[in-house]
Amino acid sequence: MRGEAEARVLELRALIDEANYNYYVLDAPTIPDAEYDRLLRELQVLEANHPELLTPNSPTQRVGASPLKDFQQVTHAVPMLSLNNAFSEAEVAAFDRRVREGLEKDEQDEVEYAVEPKFDGLAITLRYEDGAFVQGATRGDGYTGEDVTANLRTVRAIPMVLAGEGVPRVLEVRGEVLMLRRDFERLNQAARDKGEKTFANPRNAAAGSLRQLDSRITASRRLSFFAYGLGQVEGLPPEEALPATHSATMDWLAALRFPVAPQRRVVQGVAGLMAFFTELGASRETLPYDIDGAVYKVNRLADHERLGFVARAPRFAIAHKYPAQEELTTVEAIDVQVGRTGTLTPVARLKPVFVGGVTVTNATLHNEDEVRRKDVRVGDTVIIRRAGDVIPEVVSVVLERRLCPTPPSFDMAKLYPVCPVCGAPVIRLEGEAAARCTNGLACPAQRKEALIHFASRRAMDIDGLGDKLVEQLVDKGLVHTPADLYGLTHPQLADLERMADKSAANLVAAIAASRGRPLARFVFALGIRHVGEQTAKDLARHFGSLDALMAADEAALLAVPDVGPVVAASIAAFFAEAHNRTVIEALRQAGAWQDGEARPAVAAGPLAGKTLVLTGTLPTLSRDEAKALIEAAGGKAAGSVSKKTDYVIAGADAGSKLAKAQELQVTVLDEAGFMQLLKGELN
Ligand code: IVH
């Protein structure tokens, strides 16, 4: 029966659209994948049997259609303009001043702004007629763009049909198409596995995917979308009015089931704008997508008309940009740096470039395989990325700009048969990515790095003992081992370059103050390979004294939770080394640590005896804060999931640990669940 089939088709579309909305827009799936697949298949079968019921906006059409020859041009009914940029508080204040002048506001009268992230993707416009998606286009030059309707149909977060009251006859919604970082990583990984070209960043990947003539390719790429404004609006039903503010417009779009920025907010005046900028900046690294700034819009739409446009940008809005995280520069040389454990890390020496808020002259190339994979050569133009506090890295080579003929590619074994610092042989063990200097602490480079690590905040925390000082101390032969630090005198230090009397005194005091640190810190400070902060804590707690730890053989070490054969062997080898025992004895004489745990396990806390593993990014707690909470409640924060794990606390972008937890059926909690657990409300 046709009528029955039609009713079921409509019902199925509603169910599938609902599931898509919950999954792709709200990020809160409501039905299992298998059920979703069943509904979709049922709809496909019905549409195949009743071709007259098929519509371009059916959820079955999101998989892409046959390739186009080229894109049609689309003239935008309302131009898609761009925003002026501000790069400093002064420029933001100047923008606010111009707005207040334009609106003839008093000195004290603050302007209300709607604020949101500036998504780093591509601007598009979506045209709906009578509630149905009819056309989607790129921004192009702002007046004419390209018709990418077929491609946009594959973006699950974009509604194909608008439901609800008050939908105008013509509605254009504007926003940004982007690729989530995790989808970008997955895409690049797949390309690498197949030996294909990778994309430099999510924005390029989104652009490349949106401009595919074959929409089936776009469908396989998983693009996302966020709406941030309106274009043409016509034929509003009688009795209906458009919202009077930008923030209410966003709420309306959200009600129409468009994805809108979850961080959007309404603030007052420059102080409100700056507070939002700082707050958004702090969360930038943990967002699932790239943003390159914040956008500020005068909230009252009537004011937009009063303010108008200058050239091609509105006076009522501005983009406040974060310093760029990626820039182009050239590779002047490829050197290696010798690290604390003797690892030779290839480093690109760069033509200085301002990126991520600082001038960068070096970028890590991680290891030899990575240099080969990226095929970085001296003279190449490269993309450098510096995000947050992360060490700058070479993202990729701009091959189009490579000079010919090319210099040979990097070959560690040929270039560095011996350590460039001490001349000892370099080896690369089977199955390891790193090449290493074999000279241990006799190598000055390793010695320096070992000292920097020893003094670092999470180790012995010697304030004021930075890289430059360590360099001088080692080069002048004043310090060979960490134990020598405790013998340094005020006159010796005051003699160093750029060392004032006062700073020398402070440093002597800081070194003295580092005496008597808890055993766990001291063990971490020793810089034993594979012994990070957590393992050091575990060892200190398990053995209670350095003598007991040093006396432990591999079997005894394996009894420590989370210590496996590789770690146990590394610890045993470290303490077997005569040189290390001598240094430790000297440190003992200097009183560098005290035995026992400084912070004994809380025996009675709600997590007493429990082992927890943290993974992914929690919405409000940092990794350190969560760890501190676990320990304060008597629990232990372990590094990996095993059968002994009681809970896994998972945040955004959790990876293999979460999978392992599910495999071992360990209870997984989110941050809210974790808080309940801490309060003893879960059991
Ligand atoms: S509003 C009249 N809001 O930035 C201009 N744009 O330079 C209306 N963008 O082409 C643009 N996030 O691609 C606006 N929250 C946001 C945005 C945003 C990213 C992009 C957009 C536009 C460019 C303007």
XYZ file of C-alpha atoms and ligand atoms in Angstrom:
707
model
C 0.000 0.000 0.000
C 1.368 3.356 -1.073
C -0.201 5.286 1.837
C 1.215 2.927 4.401
C 4.645 2.996 2.808
C 4.592 6.786 2.734
C 3.662 6.993 6.395
C 6.454 4.602 7.351
C 8.962 6.487 5.179
C 8.105 9.726 6.974
C 8.317 8.021 10.338
C 11.697 6.470 9.543
C 13.094 9.779 8.318
C 11.994 11.478 11.505
C 13.583 8.745 13.632
C 16.862 8.839 11.677
C 17.012 12.653 11.633
C 16.431 12.605 15.368
C 19.238 10.073 15.860
C 21.575 12.130 13.653
C 20.747 15.261 15.620
C 21.420 13.577 18.954
C 24.650 12.070 17.722
C 26.170 14.800 15.554
C 24.795 17.985 17.106
C 24.174 17.174 20.759
C 27.007 14.633 20.947
C 24.666 12.426 22.987
C 23.744 9.266 21.055
C 20.336 7.844 21.868
C 20.161 4.626 19.878
C 22.744 1.911 19.290
C 24.530 1.827 15.922
C 22.896 -1.464 14.994
C 19.424 -0.006 15.467
C 20.380 3.058 13.407
C 21.638 0.815 10.605
C 18.396 -1.198 10.681
C 16.258 1.943 10.361
C 18.396 3.265 7.529
C 18.251 -0.042 5.645
C 14.497 -0.246 6.033
C 14.205 3.264 4.606
C 16.534 2.426 1.706
C 14.426 -0.605 0.817
C 11.180 1.370 0.954
C 12.626 4.150 -1.196
C 13.935 1.615 -3.698
C 10.481 0.057 -3.980
C 8.712 3.438 -4.115
C 11.045 5.720 -6.092
C 8.351 8.404 -6.150
C 8.852 8.810 -2.388
C 12.561 9.516 -2.674
C 13.578 13.118 -1.941
C 17.039 14.715 -2.039
C 16.704 15.523 1.670
C 16.139 11.954 2.772
C 18.758 10.743 5.283
C 19.607 7.950 2.822
C 21.081 10.602 0.526
C 23.827 11.584 2.975
C 26.250 9.067 1.498
C 26.970 11.218 -1.561
C 25.878 11.228 -5.177
C 27.567 10.701 -8.561
C 30.453 13.075 -9.285
C 29.941 16.517 -10.837
C 31.937 17.859 -13.788
C 32.447 21.185 -12.081
C 30.835 23.405 -9.473
C 28.114 25.865 -10.486
C 28.493 29.488 -9.426
C 26.053 30.843 -6.848
C 25.374 34.536 -6.378
C 24.756 35.234 -2.702
C 21.431 36.955 -2.059
C 23.121 38.764 0.839
C 26.921 39.152 0.476
C 29.152 37.082 2.762
C 31.506 39.681 4.134
C 34.560 39.242 6.277
C 35.524 40.597 9.684
C 38.190 43.070 10.645
C 40.804 41.699 13.005
C 42.075 42.889 16.369
C 45.342 41.568 17.775
C 45.559 43.398 21.115
C 43.471 44.760 23.941
C 44.128 48.268 22.607
C 42.600 47.298 19.274
C 39.609 45.745 21.013
C 39.168 48.921 23.060
C 39.361 50.996 19.863
C 36.647 48.816 18.314
C 34.431 49.299 21.367
C 35.045 53.056 21.248
C 33.991 53.222 17.596
C 30.863 51.220 18.431
C 29.975 53.553 21.297
C 30.547 56.614 19.147
C 28.447 55.137 16.354
C 25.632 54.448 18.797
C 26.109 57.783 20.568
C 26.512 56.119 23.941
C 27.628 57.880 27.118
C 31.034 57.308 28.673
C 29.660 54.953 31.354
C 27.170 53.200 29.118
C 28.606 49.757 28.288
C 27.750 47.920 25.094
C 26.315 44.421 25.275
C 28.186 41.951 23.066
C 27.468 38.414 21.945
C 30.769 36.529 21.953
C 31.739 33.205 20.418
C 34.768 31.324 19.124
C 36.193 32.068 15.699
C 36.109 28.651 14.109
C 39.077 27.844 11.903
C 37.266 26.313 8.958
C 35.450 27.519 5.850
C 32.488 29.867 5.652
C 29.413 28.444 3.942
C 25.808 29.436 3.470
C 22.842 27.063 3.625
C 19.599 27.945 1.883
C 16.270 26.527 3.079
C 13.009 27.040 1.222
C 9.790 26.066 2.955
C 11.913 24.317 5.553
C 13.786 22.119 3.051
C 17.520 22.407 2.348
C 17.816 23.445 -1.303
C 21.302 24.838 -1.764
C 24.640 25.211 -0.044
C 27.522 27.340 -1.239
C 31.045 28.374 -0.315
C 31.849 31.991 0.434
C 33.978 32.486 -2.682
C 34.792 36.172 -3.082
C 31.909 37.113 -0.787
C 29.502 37.845 -3.642
C 29.701 34.647 -5.683
C 30.598 31.215 -4.349
C 30.492 27.621 -5.503
C 27.491 25.348 -5.277
C 28.516 22.516 -2.949
C 24.985 21.333 -2.153
C 25.708 17.646 -2.769
C 28.723 17.764 -0.485
C 26.901 19.581 2.295
C 24.119 16.974 2.255
C 26.718 14.499 3.515
C 27.453 16.602 6.627
C 25.341 14.902 9.273
C 25.243 17.915 11.587
C 23.466 20.011 8.932
C 19.678 19.536 9.092
C 18.059 18.713 5.757
C 14.560 19.622 6.945
C 13.611 22.314 9.435
C 10.789 21.447 11.757
C 8.775 23.652 14.044
C 6.711 26.787 13.965
C 7.840 30.073 12.579
C 10.233 28.865 9.868
C 10.385 31.595 7.199
C 9.745 30.680 3.568
C 13.359 31.502 2.716
C 16.020 31.106 5.372
C 19.756 31.329 4.813
C 21.943 30.111 7.647
C 25.626 30.927 7.686
C 28.382 29.188 9.491
C 31.621 27.326 9.357
C 32.404 23.866 8.052
C 35.315 22.258 9.845
C 36.910 18.952 10.636
C 37.228 17.777 14.238
C 40.803 17.141 15.298
C 40.133 13.459 15.891
C 38.616 13.022 12.411
C 41.598 14.870 10.956
C 44.050 12.575 12.781
C 42.143 9.525 11.580
C 42.117 10.791 7.989
C 45.844 11.505 8.025
C 46.639 8.187 9.660
C 44.706 6.376 6.927
C 46.565 8.406 4.285
C 49.917 7.575 5.896
C 49.034 3.881 6.041
C 48.359 3.964 2.319
C 51.472 6.044 1.615
C 49.293 8.940 0.413
C 49.704 12.663 0.960
C 48.553 13.987 4.330
C 46.822 17.302 5.073
C 48.788 19.920 6.994
C 45.925 20.846 9.347
C 42.190 20.278 9.926
C 41.295 23.441 8.020
C 43.037 22.269 4.837
C 41.489 18.844 5.271
C 38.023 20.418 5.572
C 38.612 22.611 2.519
C 39.933 19.701 0.489
C 36.957 17.586 1.483
C 34.343 20.243 0.765
C 35.714 20.979 -2.673
C 35.392 17.416 -3.938
C 33.459 16.937 -7.143
C 32.617 13.448 -5.896
C 30.395 13.894 -2.849
C 30.929 10.260 -1.882
C 34.479 11.242 -0.959
C 33.162 14.137 1.130
C 30.800 11.700 2.852
C 33.748 9.541 3.904
C 35.553 12.519 5.433
C 33.268 13.393 8.360
C 32.908 17.157 8.275
C 31.286 19.152 11.066
C 29.416 22.438 11.053
C 28.627 25.360 13.369
C 26.118 28.091 12.557
C 26.984 31.689 13.476
C 24.541 33.925 11.630
C 21.843 34.511 9.047
C 21.812 35.528 5.389
C 18.617 36.190 3.489
C 15.376 35.768 5.452
C 12.037 36.171 3.704
C 8.412 35.289 4.211
C 8.229 35.135 7.959
C 4.851 33.698 8.969
C 2.418 36.367 10.206
C 2.502 36.835 13.978
C 6.158 35.745 14.007
C 9.068 38.118 14.537
C 12.778 37.544 14.122
C 14.811 37.689 17.333
C 15.987 41.157 18.310
C 19.493 40.146 19.385
C 22.298 38.025 17.996
C 22.275 35.806 21.087
C 18.536 35.155 20.678
C 19.145 34.404 16.980
C 21.660 31.763 18.023
C 19.159 30.290 20.488
C 16.570 30.212 17.710
C 19.004 28.430 15.367
C 19.780 25.963 18.136
C 16.036 25.338 18.518
C 15.873 24.717 14.763
C 18.502 22.061 15.473
C 21.546 23.771 14.006
C 24.791 23.203 15.878
C 25.881 26.475 17.524
C 28.977 27.259 19.576
C 28.561 25.851 23.085
C 30.939 28.569 24.367
C 28.714 31.447 23.184
C 27.998 34.066 25.789
C 26.716 37.605 26.330
C 29.143 40.020 28.007
C 29.335 43.754 28.789
C 32.016 46.151 27.590
C 35.727 45.692 26.945
C 36.317 44.006 30.304
C 33.757 41.330 29.413
C 35.321 40.832 25.974
C 38.816 40.451 27.398
C 37.696 38.034 30.114
C 36.036 35.863 27.456
C 39.152 36.011 25.267
C 41.360 34.793 28.120
C 38.969 32.085 29.204
C 38.454 30.782 25.673
C 42.216 30.903 25.087
C 42.812 28.730 28.131
C 40.477 26.041 26.803
C 41.754 26.304 23.250
C 44.067 23.295 23.302
C 41.437 20.994 24.740
C 38.632 21.869 22.312
C 37.780 19.142 19.804
C 38.342 21.592 16.915
C 40.732 24.401 15.982
C 39.767 28.001 16.661
C 41.877 31.014 15.753
C 40.277 33.698 17.857
C 37.084 35.032 19.368
C 34.354 36.931 17.495
C 32.601 39.847 19.201
C 29.253 41.058 17.859
C 27.127 43.933 19.137
C 24.174 42.000 20.531
C 21.247 44.262 19.540
C 20.468 43.717 15.859
C 18.881 47.171 15.470
C 22.321 48.546 16.330
C 23.848 46.585 13.443
C 21.825 48.660 11.016
C 22.812 51.873 12.731
C 26.493 50.949 12.624
C 26.595 49.573 9.090
C 29.697 48.568 7.160
C 33.039 50.040 6.184
C 34.431 48.635 2.964
C 33.735 44.914 3.184
C 33.542 44.467 6.935
C 30.842 45.272 9.473
C 31.375 47.966 12.120
C 29.314 45.955 14.597
C 31.623 42.938 14.800
C 35.313 42.111 15.046
C 37.534 39.028 15.191
C 40.031 39.058 18.067
C 42.778 36.712 16.937
C 45.122 34.525 18.959
C 48.722 34.527 17.753
C 48.976 32.181 14.752
C 50.025 28.663 15.726
C 51.366 27.831 12.299
C 53.739 29.745 10.067
C 55.977 29.151 7.084
C 59.750 29.387 7.273
C 62.837 27.717 5.829
C 65.115 25.035 7.233
C 68.679 26.316 7.469
C 70.202 23.152 8.898
C 69.297 19.860 10.513
C 71.312 19.182 13.690
C 70.880 16.802 16.549
C 70.434 17.511 20.229
C 71.625 15.035 22.849
C 69.077 14.589 25.611
C 69.177 13.411 29.204
C 69.129 9.720 28.376
C 71.525 10.144 25.451
C 68.841 10.254 22.769
C 69.937 12.055 19.615
C 66.944 14.135 18.545
C 67.071 15.684 15.078
C 66.306 19.391 15.252
C 65.500 21.732 12.377
C 67.358 25.044 12.670
C 65.028 27.603 11.186
C 65.026 31.069 9.786
C 63.490 32.866 12.824
C 59.710 33.044 12.618
C 57.072 34.493 14.950
C 54.577 31.753 15.762
C 52.308 30.991 18.729
C 53.351 34.276 20.350
C 57.138 33.707 20.361
C 60.041 33.743 17.909
C 60.971 30.210 17.011
C 64.408 29.247 15.686
C 64.387 25.480 16.324
C 61.749 22.818 15.838
C 61.904 19.201 16.844
C 61.851 16.518 14.191
C 61.323 13.830 16.885
C 63.474 11.045 15.397
C 65.110 9.797 12.247
C 62.039 7.940 10.964
C 59.973 11.074 11.351
C 62.490 13.120 9.310
C 62.290 10.493 6.585
C 58.513 10.291 6.700
C 58.134 14.057 6.427
C 61.104 14.123 4.048
C 62.468 17.350 5.520
C 65.627 18.625 3.797
C 67.886 21.609 4.296
C 66.564 24.560 2.271
C 62.953 23.344 2.386
C 60.071 25.652 3.135
C 58.194 24.082 6.032
C 55.079 24.666 8.125
C 56.015 25.165 11.783
C 53.465 24.670 14.521
C 53.712 25.890 18.085
C 50.557 25.255 20.076
C 50.349 26.351 23.697
C 53.451 25.384 25.622
C 54.194 22.452 23.364
C 57.671 22.303 21.765
C 57.555 23.721 18.212
C 57.433 21.056 15.530
C 57.742 20.744 11.783
C 54.278 19.854 10.462
C 55.135 19.308 6.817
C 57.228 20.403 3.880
C 55.764 22.664 1.209
C 56.991 20.507 -1.656
C 55.981 23.027 -4.309
C 58.660 25.333 -2.959
C 61.494 22.804 -2.833
C 64.678 23.890 -4.544
C 66.248 21.610 -7.124
C 68.540 19.766 -7.020
C 67.733 18.651 -3.496
C 70.331 17.907 -0.851
C 70.379 14.300 0.360
C 67.860 13.237 2.970
C 68.833 12.871 6.621
C 70.758 9.724 7.548
C 71.530 9.415 11.248
C 73.968 6.508 11.030
C 76.021 8.218 8.345
C 75.978 11.718 9.846
C 76.334 10.751 13.488
C 78.293 7.527 13.921
C 79.551 9.175 17.127
C 77.953 11.589 19.600
C 78.439 15.177 18.374
C 79.043 16.301 21.951
C 81.394 13.702 23.448
C 82.511 11.545 20.527
C 81.350 8.241 22.037
C 79.707 5.677 19.708
C 76.029 6.111 18.866
C 73.768 3.077 18.627
C 70.193 2.525 17.531
C 68.736 -0.590 19.070
C 66.506 -2.919 17.110
C 62.864 -1.853 17.432
C 63.657 1.567 18.920
C 63.041 4.877 17.181
C 65.855 6.644 18.991
C 69.575 6.608 18.364
C 71.566 7.023 21.574
C 74.968 8.163 22.751
C 76.462 5.291 24.767
C 78.544 7.431 27.100
C 76.002 7.992 29.890
C 76.746 10.791 32.338
C 80.311 11.044 31.045
C 78.775 12.879 28.055
C 78.522 16.601 28.908
C 75.238 16.943 27.002
C 73.644 14.164 29.028
C 75.157 15.606 32.162
C 73.589 19.004 31.496
C 70.200 17.522 30.740
C 70.427 15.296 33.802
C 71.152 18.343 35.965
C 68.310 20.360 34.433
C 65.971 17.459 35.121
C 67.310 17.017 38.665
C 66.612 20.667 39.471
C 63.233 20.823 37.700
C 60.062 21.801 39.493
C 58.590 18.329 39.803
C 61.922 16.823 40.843
C 64.105 18.624 43.434
C 62.564 21.991 42.594
C 65.674 24.166 42.765
C 64.377 27.601 41.906
C 66.648 29.680 39.666
C 68.799 26.855 38.327
C 67.927 27.224 34.647
C 69.405 25.898 31.399
C 71.880 28.732 30.920
C 73.328 28.362 34.415
C 73.666 24.608 34.162
C 75.467 25.109 30.879
C 78.031 27.407 32.491
C 78.438 25.208 35.564
C 79.190 22.143 33.424
C 81.365 23.971 30.876
C 83.449 25.547 33.636
C 83.891 22.132 35.268
C 82.255 23.297 38.514
C 79.583 20.629 38.435
C 79.882 17.067 37.159
C 77.041 15.391 39.015
C 73.952 16.574 40.905
C 75.840 15.994 44.151
C 78.301 18.755 43.199
C 75.435 21.267 43.323
C 75.316 20.971 47.109
C 78.982 21.990 47.392
C 78.637 25.209 45.353
C 79.626 28.364 47.204
C 78.463 31.929 46.923
C 81.786 33.254 45.485
C 81.828 30.468 42.853
C 78.325 31.369 41.694
C 78.804 35.135 41.858
C 81.728 34.668 39.487
C 79.506 33.332 36.708
C 78.342 35.423 33.796
C 75.217 37.476 34.302
C 75.055 36.471 37.946
C 74.414 39.249 40.426
C 75.447 38.897 44.050
C 71.849 38.690 45.108
C 70.942 35.934 42.616
C 73.986 33.924 43.682
C 72.801 34.147 47.279
C 69.283 33.145 46.253
C 70.580 30.138 44.367
C 72.707 28.941 47.277
C 69.580 29.230 49.410
C 67.437 27.396 46.846
C 69.926 24.531 46.640
C 70.012 24.290 50.414
C 66.212 24.364 50.557
C 66.041 21.383 48.207
C 67.586 19.187 50.900
C 65.244 16.684 52.491
C 62.783 16.327 49.595
C 60.509 13.291 49.808
C 61.991 10.045 48.508
C 59.584 9.934 45.533
C 60.849 13.260 44.220
C 64.429 12.210 44.712
C 63.922 8.945 42.813
C 62.261 10.869 39.983
C 65.096 13.432 40.033
C 67.684 10.698 39.413
C 66.413 10.506 35.844
C 66.319 6.709 35.580
C 65.082 5.717 32.113
C 61.399 4.774 32.133
C 60.892 6.089 35.678
C 58.470 8.985 35.471
C 56.884 10.808 38.347
C 54.222 8.195 38.997
C 56.574 5.222 38.935
C 58.884 7.108 41.296
C 55.972 7.551 43.701
C 55.060 3.879 43.430
C 58.642 2.846 44.135
C 58.952 5.172 47.123
C 55.681 3.956 48.569
C 56.521 0.302 47.999
C 60.078 0.285 49.313
C 59.929 3.122 51.833
C 63.682 3.794 51.757
C 66.374 4.273 49.156
C 68.425 1.427 50.621
C 65.547 -0.984 50.125
C 64.982 0.247 46.587
C 68.671 -0.039 45.705
C 68.832 -3.539 47.132
C 65.832 -4.763 45.135
C 66.496 -7.199 42.314
C 64.322 -7.385 39.212
C 61.939 -9.861 40.791
C 61.416 -7.582 43.787
C 60.873 -4.613 41.464
C 58.281 -6.513 39.448
C 56.202 -6.834 42.611
C 55.518 -3.090 42.457
C 52.148 -2.414 40.802
C 52.554 -1.008 37.275
C 56.232 -1.933 37.064
C 56.830 -4.258 34.114
C 59.963 -6.059 32.915
C 61.365 -3.138 30.885
C 61.055 -0.689 33.775
C 62.379 -3.209 36.314
C 65.429 -3.951 34.142
C 66.132 -0.262 33.664
C 65.977 0.435 37.424
C 68.163 -2.528 38.300
C 70.713 -1.516 35.647
C 70.782 2.054 36.937
C 71.560 1.059 40.515
C 74.089 -1.579 39.391
C 76.174 1.140 37.746
C 79.119 2.038 40.005
C 79.139 5.683 38.931
C 75.481 6.092 39.883
C 76.075 4.542 43.312
C 78.920 6.980 43.929
C 76.751 9.956 43.012
C 73.922 8.685 45.216
C 76.306 8.256 48.131
C 77.495 11.835 47.673
C 73.888 13.026 47.543
C 73.214 11.107 50.751
C 76.113 12.936 52.407
C 74.606 16.186 51.173
C 71.251 15.239 52.716
C 69.367 15.513 49.423
C 66.352 13.417 50.473
C 64.602 11.829 53.390
C 63.323 8.293 53.396
C 59.667 7.390 53.518
C 56.681 8.988 51.857
C 56.168 12.646 52.603
C 52.492 12.217 51.905
C 51.491 8.872 53.372
C 48.538 7.125 51.770
C 45.268 8.151 53.380
C 44.086 4.897 54.881
C 40.500 5.892 55.500
C 39.563 7.953 52.413
C 36.717 6.914 50.122
C 39.277 5.599 47.616
C 41.503 3.760 50.125
C 43.064 0.760 48.415
C 41.574 1.676 45.027
C 43.523 2.121 41.819
C 42.265 4.624 39.262
C 43.439 5.528 35.780
C 42.876 8.931 34.180
C 42.504 9.286 30.434
C 41.459 12.022 28.017
C 40.703 15.605 28.935
C 38.264 16.220 31.761
C 35.960 19.214 31.368
C 37.116 21.158 34.416
C 39.857 19.280 36.272
C 43.432 19.262 35.041
C 45.333 15.987 35.114
C 47.311 17.123 38.156
C 44.232 18.248 40.044
C 42.442 14.967 39.417
C 45.507 13.048 40.522
C 45.811 15.096 43.690
C 42.142 14.438 44.478
C 42.635 10.688 44.031
C 45.646 10.651 46.302
C 43.997 12.830 48.910
C 41.134 10.320 49.019
C 43.566 7.479 49.670
C 43.575 6.099 46.142
C 46.340 5.555 43.661
C 46.474 7.101 40.197
C 48.043 4.496 37.914
C 49.373 5.008 34.426
C 47.881 2.034 32.654
C 44.735 -0.051 32.801
C 45.017 -3.602 34.072
C 42.847 -6.120 35.845
C 43.893 -4.439 39.078
C 42.326 -1.136 38.005
C 39.158 -0.282 39.915
C 38.000 2.760 37.917
C 38.904 4.561 34.723
C 38.051 8.265 34.679
C 37.619 9.242 31.051
C 37.355 12.692 29.483
C 37.213 13.990 25.928
C 39.386 12.293 23.313
C 40.114 9.311 25.548
C 41.959 6.715 23.526
C 43.406 3.261 24.028
C 43.058 3.276 27.820
C 39.321 3.641 27.493
C 39.211 0.794 24.983
C 41.279 -1.341 27.352
C 38.911 -0.529 30.228
C 35.947 -1.629 28.157
C 37.743 -4.804 27.158
C 38.543 -5.626 30.801
C 35.107 -4.446 31.935
C 36.557 -1.902 34.321
C 34.023 0.690 35.504
C 34.400 3.903 33.484
C 33.302 7.227 34.984
C 33.161 10.745 33.633
C 34.171 13.750 35.732
C 30.727 14.019 37.337
C 30.847 10.337 38.286
C 34.340 10.812 39.654
C 33.136 13.660 41.870
C 30.373 11.435 43.224
C 32.908 8.699 43.858
C 35.078 11.116 45.829
C 32.116 12.090 47.933
C 31.461 8.425 48.613
C 28.140 8.606 46.757
C 28.981 5.839 44.299
C 29.700 2.305 45.321
S 30.569 36.216 11.646
C 29.868 39.770 8.447
N 31.243 34.437 13.399
O 35.552 34.369 9.975
C 30.805 38.641 8.766
N 32.500 34.533 11.379
O 36.640 37.041 8.727
C 30.111 37.572 9.504
N 34.256 32.830 11.233
O 34.347 34.380 6.721
C 31.048 36.554 10.009
N 33.857 31.872 13.159
O 34.525 32.140 7.911
C 31.521 34.967 12.196
N 31.705 32.867 15.052
C 31.966 33.395 13.852
C 32.978 32.886 13.024
C 33.229 33.506 11.795
C 34.599 31.851 12.070
C 34.931 33.114 9.938
C 34.033 33.144 8.750
C 34.221 34.481 8.097
C 35.489 34.948 8.694
C 35.406 36.455 8.825
